Amino acid sequence: MKVLICGGAGYIGSHIVREFTSLSGYEIVIVDNLSKGHVESIPKGVTFEEADICDKKSIEAVFEKHKPGAVMHFCASIEVGESVIDPLKYYENNVTGTIYLLQTMQKYKVKYFIFSSTAAIFGNPETTPIADDAKSVPINPYGDSKLTVEKILGWCENAFDIRYVCLRYFNACGAHESGEIGEDHNPETHLIPLILQVALGRRPQIKIYGNDYDTRDGTCIRDYIHVTDLAHAHIKALEYLVKENKSQKFNLGSGEGYSVKEVIEAARKVTGHPIPAVVEGRRPGDPAVLIAGSKRAEEILGWTRKYKNVEDIVASAWKYHQAYPHGYAPK
Ligand code: UFG
């Protein structure tokens, strides 16, 4: 099967590409506009098309040329804080871009779609761990843009012949075990890479956004999931779609969470660096606790996690950061 990986040069997409290259039976085509992705992450021999999903003509040309059997969609704006400040950017990139992709799938009769959704669709959940069928009440435009796409997918399934899987990631983190690819955003806003930049001497300290949340140490708690474990879930989701021909939504979490302070402490152990920290005010749009159950993914997909503790996750990220202390290609 030919699989189009939209956003395949980005952080999560590039790890999925690595997993596919170790499997037989799939041909991969990466589509990326390189606004956030890194051409350096693309393995030799993998087909790459530089195209923007918001540019319908160029995306149609890719479908015309490659005739994919399935689409995985990772192109999105992903920063919670930024989405509060610039909501329209989030609806344009995340909703409009996906609509163009779905219209193109409809035109070229592509049936299978795997959508990169998020824990942010749940807002401040009523109970944790968040169940797969928990109520979705996003508290920031980012989460709402992803929930909007989940709803659109339901209607599209009804109207034309697509089957989809939505994978709601909790906090994707870590890096490929080789240390050859990892997390490199510009600007960086994610906790683990920022902490590791302190250990590398690129920042004097890590800012803790709020220590007055109703949590065990006052800092936000998140469910950190290793990107390679996420990658495995995507392959299983595609196998499921093809075999069962049914749409489904899965939470991909670990059932436990770590506070900002606990993650900093884990990084101190892994790097041996003191990592100075300073408490700042809360970041708008941040829920206090996000922890998922992944019961449905375990039961239906047979998904299991290899990385079970935060120190191992941070250690894998540290390997990449040491190899690329300024990211793939400092600009
Ligand atoms: N944080 C700090 N200091 C920093 C950066 C982050 O204290 O310098 C805190 C945040 O306030 C938050 C936690 O660390 O409490 C994690 O923040 P990240 O920015 O690393 O990640 P988010 O939880 O905001 O969001 C990430 C993805 C989203 C996804 C969400 C799902 O970026 O796309 O996980 O849980 F929706």
mmCIF file of C-alpha atoms and ligand atoms in Angstrom:
data_model
loop_
_atom_site.group_PDB
_atom_site.id
_atom_site.type_symbol
_atom_site.label_atom_id
_atom_site.label_comp_id
_atom_site.label_asym_id
_atom_site.label_seq_id
_atom_site.Cartn_x
_atom_site.Cartn_y
_atom_site.Cartn_z
ATOM 1 C CA MET A 1 0.000 0.000 0.000
ATOM 2 C CA LYS A 2 1.151 3.522 -0.774
ATOM 3 C CA VAL A 3 0.820 5.804 2.240
ATOM 4 C CA LEU A 4 0.944 9.594 1.999
ATOM 5 C CA ILE A 5 2.460 11.057 5.146
ATOM 6 C CA CYS A 6 1.461 14.704 5.312
ATOM 7 C CA GLY A 7 3.815 16.451 7.687
ATOM 8 C CA GLY A 8 6.291 13.561 7.422
ATOM 9 C CA ALA A 9 9.307 15.844 7.925
ATOM 10 C CA GLY A 10 7.985 17.074 11.273
ATOM 11 C CA TYR A 11 8.663 15.713 14.736
ATOM 12 C CA ILE A 12 5.995 13.012 14.977
ATOM 13 C CA GLY A 13 5.741 12.402 11.230
ATOM 14 C CA SER A 14 9.480 11.738 10.893
ATOM 15 C CA HIS A 15 9.324 9.043 13.590
ATOM 16 C CA ILE A 16 6.421 7.369 11.798
ATOM 17 C CA VAL A 17 8.402 7.445 8.557
ATOM 18 C CA ARG A 18 11.267 5.637 10.363
ATOM 19 C CA GLU A 19 8.892 2.915 11.529
ATOM 20 C CA PHE A 20 7.501 2.419 8.039
ATOM 21 C CA THR A 21 10.959 2.115 6.516
ATOM 22 C CA SER A 22 11.574 -0.946 8.696
ATOM 23 C CA LEU A 23 8.393 -2.669 7.424
ATOM 24 C CA SER A 24 7.658 -4.400 4.163
ATOM 25 C CA GLY A 25 4.441 -3.965 2.213
ATOM 26 C CA TYR A 26 4.286 -0.173 2.380
ATOM 27 C CA GLU A 27 5.521 2.532 0.065
ATOM 28 C CA ILE A 28 5.865 5.920 1.692
ATOM 29 C CA VAL A 29 5.463 9.380 0.180
ATOM 30 C CA ILE A 30 6.227 12.337 2.434
ATOM 31 C CA VAL A 31 4.394 15.598 1.853
ATOM 32 C CA ASP A 32 5.646 18.597 3.788
ATOM 33 C CA ASN A 33 5.844 22.349 3.184
ATOM 34 C CA LEU A 34 8.967 22.504 5.390
ATOM 35 C CA SER A 35 7.528 25.429 7.374
ATOM 36 C CA LYS A 36 8.195 23.424 10.543
ATOM 37 C CA GLY A 37 9.570 20.158 9.177
ATOM 38 C CA HIS A 38 13.216 19.359 8.524
ATOM 39 C CA VAL A 39 14.433 17.997 5.239
ATOM 40 C CA GLU A 40 17.397 16.525 7.186
ATOM 41 C CA SER A 41 15.022 14.095 8.929
ATOM 42 C CA ILE A 42 13.967 12.415 5.655
ATOM 43 C CA PRO A 43 15.708 9.062 5.177
ATOM 44 C CA LYS A 44 17.553 8.430 1.919
ATOM 45 C CA GLY A 45 15.422 6.692 -0.695
ATOM 46 C CA VAL A 46 12.064 7.916 0.665
ATOM 47 C CA THR A 47 9.994 9.943 -1.810
ATOM 48 C CA PHE A 48 9.469 13.533 -0.727
ATOM 49 C CA GLU A 49 7.095 16.087 -2.230
ATOM 50 C CA GLU A 50 7.373 19.673 -1.038
ATOM 51 C CA ALA A 51 3.754 20.805 -1.004
ATOM 52 C CA ASP A 52 1.341 22.644 1.249
ATOM 53 C CA ILE A 53 -1.992 21.057 2.164
ATOM 54 C CA CYS A 54 -3.516 24.556 2.186
ATOM 55 C CA ASP A 55 -2.606 24.869 -1.518
ATOM 56 C CA LYS A 56 -5.225 22.673 -3.179
ATOM 57 C CA LYS A 57 -3.579 22.576 -6.591
ATOM 58 C CA SER A 58 -0.241 21.356 -5.322
ATOM 59 C CA ILE A 59 -1.827 18.743 -3.085
ATOM 60 C CA GLU A 60 -4.000 17.483 -5.955
ATOM 61 C CA ALA A 61 -0.871 17.168 -8.093
ATOM 62 C CA VAL A 62 0.663 14.926 -5.412
ATOM 63 C CA PHE A 63 -2.436 12.687 -5.348
ATOM 64 C CA GLU A 64 -2.511 12.571 -9.154
ATOM 65 C CA LYS A 65 1.130 11.544 -9.317
ATOM 66 C CA HIS A 66 1.226 9.011 -6.475
ATOM 67 C CA LYS A 67 -2.335 7.637 -6.169
ATOM 68 C CA PRO A 68 -2.057 6.823 -2.449
ATOM 69 C CA GLY A 69 -4.181 4.179 -0.735
ATOM 70 C CA ALA A 70 -4.085 5.876 2.671
ATOM 71 C CA VAL A 71 -3.283 9.277 4.161
ATOM 72 C CA MET A 72 -1.731 10.068 7.529
ATOM 73 C CA HIS A 73 -2.111 13.702 8.510
ATOM 74 C CA PHE A 74 0.368 15.428 10.813
ATOM 75 C CA CYS A 75 0.386 18.964 9.386
ATOM 76 C CA ALA A 76 -0.864 21.300 12.077
ATOM 77 C CA SER A 77 -0.119 24.267 14.258
ATOM 78 C CA ILE A 78 0.309 22.733 17.703
ATOM 79 C CA GLU A 79 1.063 25.319 20.366
ATOM 80 C CA VAL A 80 -1.641 25.744 22.963
ATOM 81 C CA GLY A 81 -0.434 29.188 24.145
ATOM 82 C CA GLU A 82 -0.090 30.581 20.618
ATOM 83 C CA SER A 83 -3.553 29.336 19.699
ATOM 84 C CA VAL A 84 -5.072 31.527 22.407
ATOM 85 C CA ILE A 85 -3.285 34.585 20.986
ATOM 86 C CA ASP A 86 -3.822 33.781 17.287
ATOM 87 C CA PRO A 87 -6.916 31.541 17.011
ATOM 88 C CA LEU A 88 -7.568 32.148 13.309
ATOM 89 C CA LYS A 89 -4.182 30.724 12.376
ATOM 90 C CA TYR A 90 -5.251 27.522 14.135
ATOM 91 C CA TYR A 91 -8.601 27.242 12.397
ATOM 92 C CA GLU A 92 -7.028 28.024 9.025
ATOM 93 C CA ASN A 93 -4.134 25.564 9.250
ATOM 94 C CA ASN A 94 -5.826 22.825 11.193
ATOM 95 C CA VAL A 95 -9.404 22.921 9.932
ATOM 96 C CA THR A 96 -9.223 24.449 6.446
ATOM 97 C CA GLY A 97 -6.051 22.507 5.604
ATOM 98 C CA THR A 98 -7.709 19.249 6.622
ATOM 99 C CA ILE A 99 -10.835 20.059 4.612
ATOM 100 C CA TYR A 100 -8.685 20.493 1.482
ATOM 101 C CA LEU A 101 -7.014 17.181 2.184
ATOM 102 C CA LEU A 102 -10.366 15.439 2.649
ATOM 103 C CA GLN A 103 -11.762 17.000 -0.527
ATOM 104 C CA THR A 104 -8.734 15.724 -2.423
ATOM 105 C CA MET A 105 -9.175 12.272 -0.893
ATOM 106 C CA GLN A 106 -12.795 12.318 -2.011
ATOM 107 C CA LYS A 107 -11.805 13.339 -5.545
ATOM 108 C CA TYR A 108 -9.177 10.592 -5.820
ATOM 109 C CA LYS A 109 -11.279 8.010 -3.949
ATOM 110 C CA VAL A 110 -8.757 7.458 -1.156
ATOM 111 C CA LYS A 111 -10.477 5.582 1.613
ATOM 112 C CA TYR A 112 -8.247 5.462 4.695
ATOM 113 C CA PHE A 113 -7.334 8.468 6.844
ATOM 114 C CA ILE A 114 -5.334 8.616 10.056
ATOM 115 C CA PHE A 115 -5.697 11.868 11.917
ATOM 116 C CA SER A 116 -3.319 13.292 14.443
ATOM 117 C CA SER A 117 -5.690 14.523 17.157
ATOM 118 C CA THR A 118 -4.881 15.632 20.677
ATOM 119 C CA ALA A 119 -5.567 15.440 24.380
ATOM 120 C CA ALA A 120 -6.367 19.138 24.157
ATOM 121 C CA ILE A 121 -9.855 18.254 22.846
ATOM 122 C CA PHE A 122 -10.767 17.289 26.434
ATOM 123 C CA GLY A 123 -10.112 20.668 28.086
ATOM 124 C CA ASN A 124 -10.300 20.304 31.850
ATOM 125 C CA PRO A 125 -11.563 16.714 32.059
ATOM 126 C CA GLU A 126 -14.161 15.711 34.651
ATOM 127 C CA THR A 127 -12.225 12.554 35.603
ATOM 128 C CA THR A 128 -8.729 11.208 35.017
ATOM 129 C CA PRO A 129 -7.412 9.098 33.423
ATOM 130 C CA ILE A 130 -9.493 10.443 30.536
ATOM 131 C CA ALA A 131 -11.525 7.673 28.904
ATOM 132 C CA ASP A 132 -11.703 7.298 25.112
ATOM 133 C CA ASP A 133 -15.351 8.342 25.176
ATOM 134 C CA ALA A 134 -15.003 11.177 27.715
ATOM 135 C CA LYS A 135 -16.786 14.465 27.031
ATOM 136 C CA SER A 136 -14.759 16.832 24.814
ATOM 137 C CA VAL A 137 -14.859 20.446 25.964
ATOM 138 C CA PRO A 138 -11.678 22.146 24.712
ATOM 139 C CA ILE A 139 -10.443 25.231 26.549
ATOM 140 C CA ASN A 140 -8.170 26.578 23.818
ATOM 141 C CA PRO A 141 -8.502 27.153 20.043
ATOM 142 C CA TYR A 142 -5.886 24.470 19.312
ATOM 143 C CA GLY A 143 -7.966 21.757 21.001
ATOM 144 C CA ASP A 144 -11.138 23.111 19.437
ATOM 145 C CA SER A 145 -9.619 23.063 15.936
ATOM 146 C CA LYS A 146 -8.739 19.379 16.349
ATOM 147 C CA LEU A 147 -12.157 18.524 17.788
ATOM 148 C CA THR A 148 -13.770 20.298 14.830
ATOM 149 C CA VAL A 149 -11.853 17.993 12.484
ATOM 150 C CA GLU A 150 -12.944 14.932 14.480
ATOM 151 C CA LYS A 151 -16.557 16.048 13.965
ATOM 152 C CA ILE A 152 -16.018 16.746 10.257
ATOM 153 C CA LEU A 153 -14.604 13.238 9.852
ATOM 154 C CA GLY A 154 -17.749 11.710 11.320
ATOM 155 C CA TRP A 155 -19.885 13.544 8.763
ATOM 156 C CA CYS A 156 -17.534 12.681 5.902
ATOM 157 C CA GLU A 157 -17.700 9.001 6.743
ATOM 158 C CA ASN A 158 -21.443 9.336 6.534
ATOM 159 C CA ALA A 159 -21.385 11.198 3.228
ATOM 160 C CA PHE A 160 -18.673 9.427 1.271
ATOM 161 C CA ASP A 161 -16.630 6.325 1.504
ATOM 162 C CA ILE A 162 -13.850 7.147 3.968
ATOM 163 C CA ARG A 163 -12.821 5.336 7.110
ATOM 164 C CA TYR A 164 -10.729 7.158 9.663
ATOM 165 C CA VAL A 165 -8.863 6.726 12.910
ATOM 166 C CA CYS A 166 -8.329 9.696 15.251
ATOM 167 C CA LEU A 167 -5.363 9.270 17.572
ATOM 168 C CA ARG A 168 -5.441 11.651 20.520
ATOM 169 C CA TYR A 169 -1.890 12.133 21.652
ATOM 170 C CA PHE A 170 -1.073 13.169 25.101
ATOM 171 C CA ASN A 171 2.353 14.782 25.428
ATOM 172 C CA ALA A 172 4.479 13.393 22.614
ATOM 173 C CA CYS A 173 8.146 13.438 23.583
ATOM 174 C CA GLY A 174 11.488 11.648 23.370
ATOM 175 C CA ALA A 175 13.472 10.783 20.268
ATOM 176 C CA HIS A 176 14.326 7.854 18.020
ATOM 177 C CA GLU A 177 16.656 5.359 19.744
ATOM 178 C CA SER A 178 19.375 6.059 17.143
ATOM 179 C CA GLY A 179 19.525 9.715 18.247
ATOM 180 C CA GLU A 180 19.384 10.628 14.538
ATOM 181 C CA ILE A 181 15.991 12.313 14.659
ATOM 182 C CA GLY A 182 14.213 14.109 17.474
ATOM 183 C CA GLU A 183 12.256 17.162 18.551
ATOM 184 C CA ASP A 184 13.333 20.449 16.977
ATOM 185 C CA HIS A 185 10.733 23.214 16.891
ATOM 186 C CA ASN A 186 11.451 26.832 16.097
ATOM 187 C CA PRO A 187 10.600 28.549 18.320
ATOM 188 C CA GLU A 188 10.693 25.749 20.884
ATOM 189 C CA THR A 189 7.838 25.845 23.390
ATOM 190 C CA HIS A 190 7.745 22.259 24.670
ATOM 191 C CA LEU A 191 8.870 21.427 28.145
ATOM 192 C CA ILE A 192 11.400 18.601 27.616
ATOM 193 C CA PRO A 193 13.416 20.164 24.764
ATOM 194 C CA LEU A 194 13.470 23.491 26.630
ATOM 195 C CA ILE A 195 14.799 21.807 29.763
ATOM 196 C CA LEU A 196 17.475 20.044 27.700
ATOM 197 C CA GLN A 197 18.470 23.352 26.128
ATOM 198 C CA VAL A 198 19.254 24.526 29.668
ATOM 199 C CA ALA A 199 21.434 21.432 30.165
ATOM 200 C CA LEU A 200 23.196 22.267 26.883
ATOM 201 C CA GLY A 201 23.904 25.814 28.064
ATOM 202 C CA ARG A 202 21.603 27.369 25.455
ATOM 203 C CA ARG A 203 19.312 28.854 28.140
ATOM 204 C CA PRO A 204 20.145 29.998 31.658
ATOM 205 C CA GLN A 205 17.062 28.439 33.288
ATOM 206 C CA ILE A 206 13.723 26.766 32.710
ATOM 207 C CA LYS A 207 10.567 28.728 33.456
ATOM 208 C CA ILE A 208 7.846 26.893 35.358
ATOM 209 C CA TYR A 209 4.471 28.213 34.186
ATOM 210 C CA GLY A 210 2.520 28.313 37.438
ATOM 211 C CA ASN A 211 3.001 26.539 40.769
ATOM 212 C CA ASP A 212 -0.475 27.225 42.126
ATOM 213 C CA TYR A 213 -2.428 24.514 40.302
ATOM 214 C CA ASP A 214 -4.453 21.998 42.279
ATOM 215 C CA THR A 215 -1.862 19.225 41.809
ATOM 216 C CA ARG A 216 0.547 17.373 44.136
ATOM 217 C CA ASP A 217 3.302 20.021 43.815
ATOM 218 C CA GLY A 218 1.312 22.891 42.324
ATOM 219 C CA THR A 219 2.706 22.459 38.773
ATOM 220 C CA CYS A 220 0.810 21.077 35.764
ATOM 221 C CA ILE A 221 0.688 17.342 35.268
ATOM 222 C CA ARG A 222 0.948 15.811 31.793
ATOM 223 C CA ASP A 223 0.989 12.304 30.361
ATOM 224 C CA TYR A 224 4.299 11.992 28.483
ATOM 225 C CA ILE A 225 4.228 9.422 25.661
ATOM 226 C CA HIS A 226 7.303 8.426 23.735
ATOM 227 C CA VAL A 227 7.155 9.314 20.053
ATOM 228 C CA THR A 228 8.250 5.809 18.979
ATOM 229 C CA ASP A 229 5.357 4.298 20.939
ATOM 230 C CA LEU A 230 3.078 6.756 19.156
ATOM 231 C CA ALA A 231 4.571 5.691 15.829
ATOM 232 C CA HIS A 232 3.729 2.034 16.545
ATOM 233 C CA ALA A 233 0.130 3.027 17.267
ATOM 234 C CA HIS A 234 -0.147 4.615 13.810
ATOM 235 C CA ILE A 235 0.963 1.471 12.040
ATOM 236 C CA LYS A 236 -1.480 -0.577 14.110
ATOM 237 C CA ALA A 237 -4.236 1.926 13.359
ATOM 238 C CA LEU A 238 -3.645 1.578 9.632
ATOM 239 C CA GLU A 239 -3.690 -2.223 9.866
ATOM 240 C CA TYR A 240 -6.953 -1.940 11.811
ATOM 241 C CA LEU A 241 -8.562 0.325 9.204
ATOM 242 C CA VAL A 242 -7.670 -1.969 6.348
ATOM 243 C CA LYS A 243 -8.704 -5.141 8.168
ATOM 244 C CA GLU A 244 -11.852 -3.958 9.959
ATOM 245 C CA ASN A 245 -12.974 -1.185 7.600
ATOM 246 C CA LYS A 246 -14.330 0.726 10.630
ATOM 247 C CA SER A 247 -13.657 4.238 11.934
ATOM 248 C CA GLN A 248 -12.505 4.683 15.524
ATOM 249 C CA LYS A 249 -11.001 7.168 17.994
ATOM 250 C CA PHE A 250 -8.256 6.217 20.413
ATOM 251 C CA ASN A 251 -6.590 8.011 23.303
ATOM 252 C CA LEU A 252 -2.869 7.333 23.432
ATOM 253 C CA GLY A 253 -1.753 7.927 26.993
ATOM 254 C CA SER A 254 0.040 6.036 29.718
ATOM 255 C CA GLY A 255 -2.498 6.328 32.547
ATOM 256 C CA GLU A 256 -0.017 8.260 34.666
ATOM 257 C CA GLY A 257 1.349 11.757 34.683
ATOM 258 C CA TYR A 258 4.372 13.745 35.735
ATOM 259 C CA SER A 259 4.395 17.300 37.022
ATOM 260 C CA VAL A 260 6.591 19.991 35.481
ATOM 261 C CA LYS A 261 8.827 19.808 38.572
ATOM 262 C CA GLU A 262 9.105 16.009 38.274
ATOM 263 C CA VAL A 263 10.141 16.255 34.634
ATOM 264 C CA ILE A 264 12.815 18.810 35.536
ATOM 265 C CA GLU A 265 14.058 16.497 38.285
ATOM 266 C CA ALA A 266 14.222 13.552 35.859
ATOM 267 C CA ALA A 267 16.267 15.693 33.460
ATOM 268 C CA ARG A 268 18.664 16.625 36.265
ATOM 269 C CA LYS A 269 19.283 12.922 36.873
ATOM 270 C CA VAL A 270 19.717 12.085 33.194
ATOM 271 C CA THR A 271 21.970 15.005 32.268
ATOM 272 C CA GLY A 272 23.833 15.547 35.553
ATOM 273 C CA HIS A 273 23.169 19.282 35.070
ATOM 274 C CA PRO A 274 21.578 21.307 37.932
ATOM 275 C CA ILE A 275 19.002 22.855 35.513
ATOM 276 C CA PRO A 276 18.033 26.021 37.385
ATOM 277 C CA ALA A 277 14.281 26.703 37.408
ATOM 278 C CA VAL A 278 12.254 29.833 38.052
ATOM 279 C CA VAL A 279 8.510 30.048 38.690
ATOM 280 C CA GLU A 280 6.518 32.348 36.411
ATOM 281 C CA GLY A 281 2.785 32.991 36.027
ATOM 282 C CA ARG A 282 0.408 30.493 34.456
ATOM 283 C CA ARG A 283 0.452 30.084 30.655
ATOM 284 C CA PRO A 284 -3.004 30.837 29.171
ATOM 285 C CA GLY A 285 -4.898 27.764 27.961
ATOM 286 C CA ASP A 286 -3.062 25.241 30.170
ATOM 287 C CA PRO A 287 -5.265 22.672 31.948
ATOM 288 C CA ALA A 288 -3.947 21.529 35.363
ATOM 289 C CA VAL A 289 -3.900 17.790 34.642
ATOM 290 C CA LEU A 290 -4.071 15.768 31.414
ATOM 291 C CA ILE A 291 -3.739 12.028 31.831
ATOM 292 C CA ALA A 292 -5.260 9.457 29.492
ATOM 293 C CA GLY A 293 -6.340 5.904 29.656
ATOM 294 C CA SER A 294 -5.516 3.952 26.512
ATOM 295 C CA LYS A 295 -7.868 1.046 27.151
ATOM 296 C CA ARG A 296 -9.401 1.063 23.687
ATOM 297 C CA ALA A 297 -6.004 1.199 21.926
ATOM 298 C CA GLU A 298 -4.732 -1.673 24.056
ATOM 299 C CA GLU A 299 -7.836 -3.798 23.540
ATOM 300 C CA ILE A 300 -8.589 -3.117 19.892
ATOM 301 C CA LEU A 301 -5.170 -2.322 18.425
ATOM 302 C CA GLY A 302 -3.105 -4.427 20.824
ATOM 303 C CA TRP A 303 -0.999 -1.283 21.446
ATOM 304 C CA THR A 304 1.639 -1.489 24.158
ATOM 305 C CA ARG A 305 4.277 1.012 25.233
ATOM 306 C CA LYS A 306 7.985 0.315 25.333
ATOM 307 C CA TYR A 307 8.887 3.508 27.205
ATOM 308 C CA LYS A 308 7.277 3.449 30.622
ATOM 309 C CA ASN A 309 9.135 5.972 32.718
ATOM 310 C CA VAL A 310 9.954 9.591 32.254
ATOM 311 C CA GLU A 311 13.708 9.188 32.807
ATOM 312 C CA ASP A 312 13.980 6.771 29.862
ATOM 313 C CA ILE A 313 11.990 9.182 27.735
ATOM 314 C CA VAL A 314 14.163 12.148 28.714
ATOM 315 C CA ALA A 315 17.309 10.043 28.154
ATOM 316 C CA SER A 316 16.246 9.295 24.567
ATOM 317 C CA ALA A 317 15.606 12.998 23.946
ATOM 318 C CA TRP A 318 18.976 13.825 25.519
ATOM 319 C CA LYS A 319 20.742 11.502 23.068
ATOM 320 C CA TYR A 320 19.294 13.479 20.138
ATOM 321 C CA HIS A 321 19.987 16.855 21.761
ATOM 322 C CA GLN A 322 23.600 15.933 22.393
ATOM 323 C CA ALA A 323 24.005 14.864 18.765
ATOM 324 C CA TYR A 324 22.251 18.028 17.473
ATOM 325 C CA PRO A 325 22.761 20.680 20.174
ATOM 326 C CA HIS A 326 21.404 23.429 17.882
ATOM 327 C CA GLY A 327 18.776 21.339 16.123
ATOM 328 C CA TYR A 328 19.096 19.777 12.675
ATOM 329 C CA ALA A 329 20.369 22.827 10.836
ATOM 330 C CA PRO A 330 20.779 26.036 12.787
ATOM 331 C CA LYS A 331 19.371 28.906 10.741
HETATM 332 N N1 UFG B 1 5.844 24.319 30.626
HETATM 333 C C1 UFG B 1 6.588 25.031 31.540
HETATM 334 N N2 UFG B 1 7.653 25.723 31.081
HETATM 335 C C2 UFG B 1 8.014 25.750 29.769
HETATM 336 C C3 UFG B 1 7.249 25.003 28.843
HETATM 337 C C4 UFG B 1 6.165 24.298 29.317
HETATM 338 O O1 UFG B 1 6.287 25.068 32.732
HETATM 339 O O2 UFG B 1 8.988 26.437 29.433
HETATM 340 C C5 UFG B 1 4.705 23.540 31.133
HETATM 341 C C6 UFG B 1 3.401 23.913 30.456
HETATM 342 O O3 UFG B 1 2.803 25.014 31.089
HETATM 343 C C7 UFG B 1 2.625 22.596 30.601
HETATM 344 C C8 UFG B 1 3.709 21.520 30.553
HETATM 345 O O4 UFG B 1 4.936 22.181 30.813
HETATM 346 O O5 UFG B 1 2.021 22.558 31.848
HETATM 347 C C9 UFG B 1 3.811 20.872 29.192
HETATM 348 O O6 UFG B 1 3.881 21.908 28.223
HETATM 349 P P1 UFG B 1 4.240 21.650 26.703
HETATM 350 O O7 UFG B 1 4.271 22.982 26.032
HETATM 351 O O8 UFG B 1 5.440 20.779 26.605
HETATM 352 O O9 UFG B 1 3.025 20.783 26.183
HETATM 353 P P2 UFG B 1 1.454 21.069 26.283
HETATM 354 O O10 UFG B 1 0.916 20.216 27.385
HETATM 355 O O11 UFG B 1 1.126 22.503 26.334
HETATM 356 O O12 UFG B 1 0.951 20.588 24.871
HETATM 357 C C10 UFG B 1 1.394 19.384 24.271
HETATM 358 C C11 UFG B 1 1.324 19.568 22.769
HETATM 359 C C12 UFG B 1 -0.084 19.767 22.364
HETATM 360 C C13 UFG B 1 -0.965 18.662 22.913
HETATM 361 C C14 UFG B 1 -0.784 18.501 24.401
HETATM 362 C C15 UFG B 1 -1.562 17.296 24.850
HETATM 363 O O13 UFG B 1 2.089 20.693 22.357
HETATM 364 O O14 UFG B 1 -0.099 19.759 20.951
HETATM 365 O O15 UFG B 1 0.583 18.320 24.680
HETATM 366 O O16 UFG B 1 -1.412 17.006 26.220
HETATM 367 F F1 UFG B 1 -2.251 18.957 22.704
#
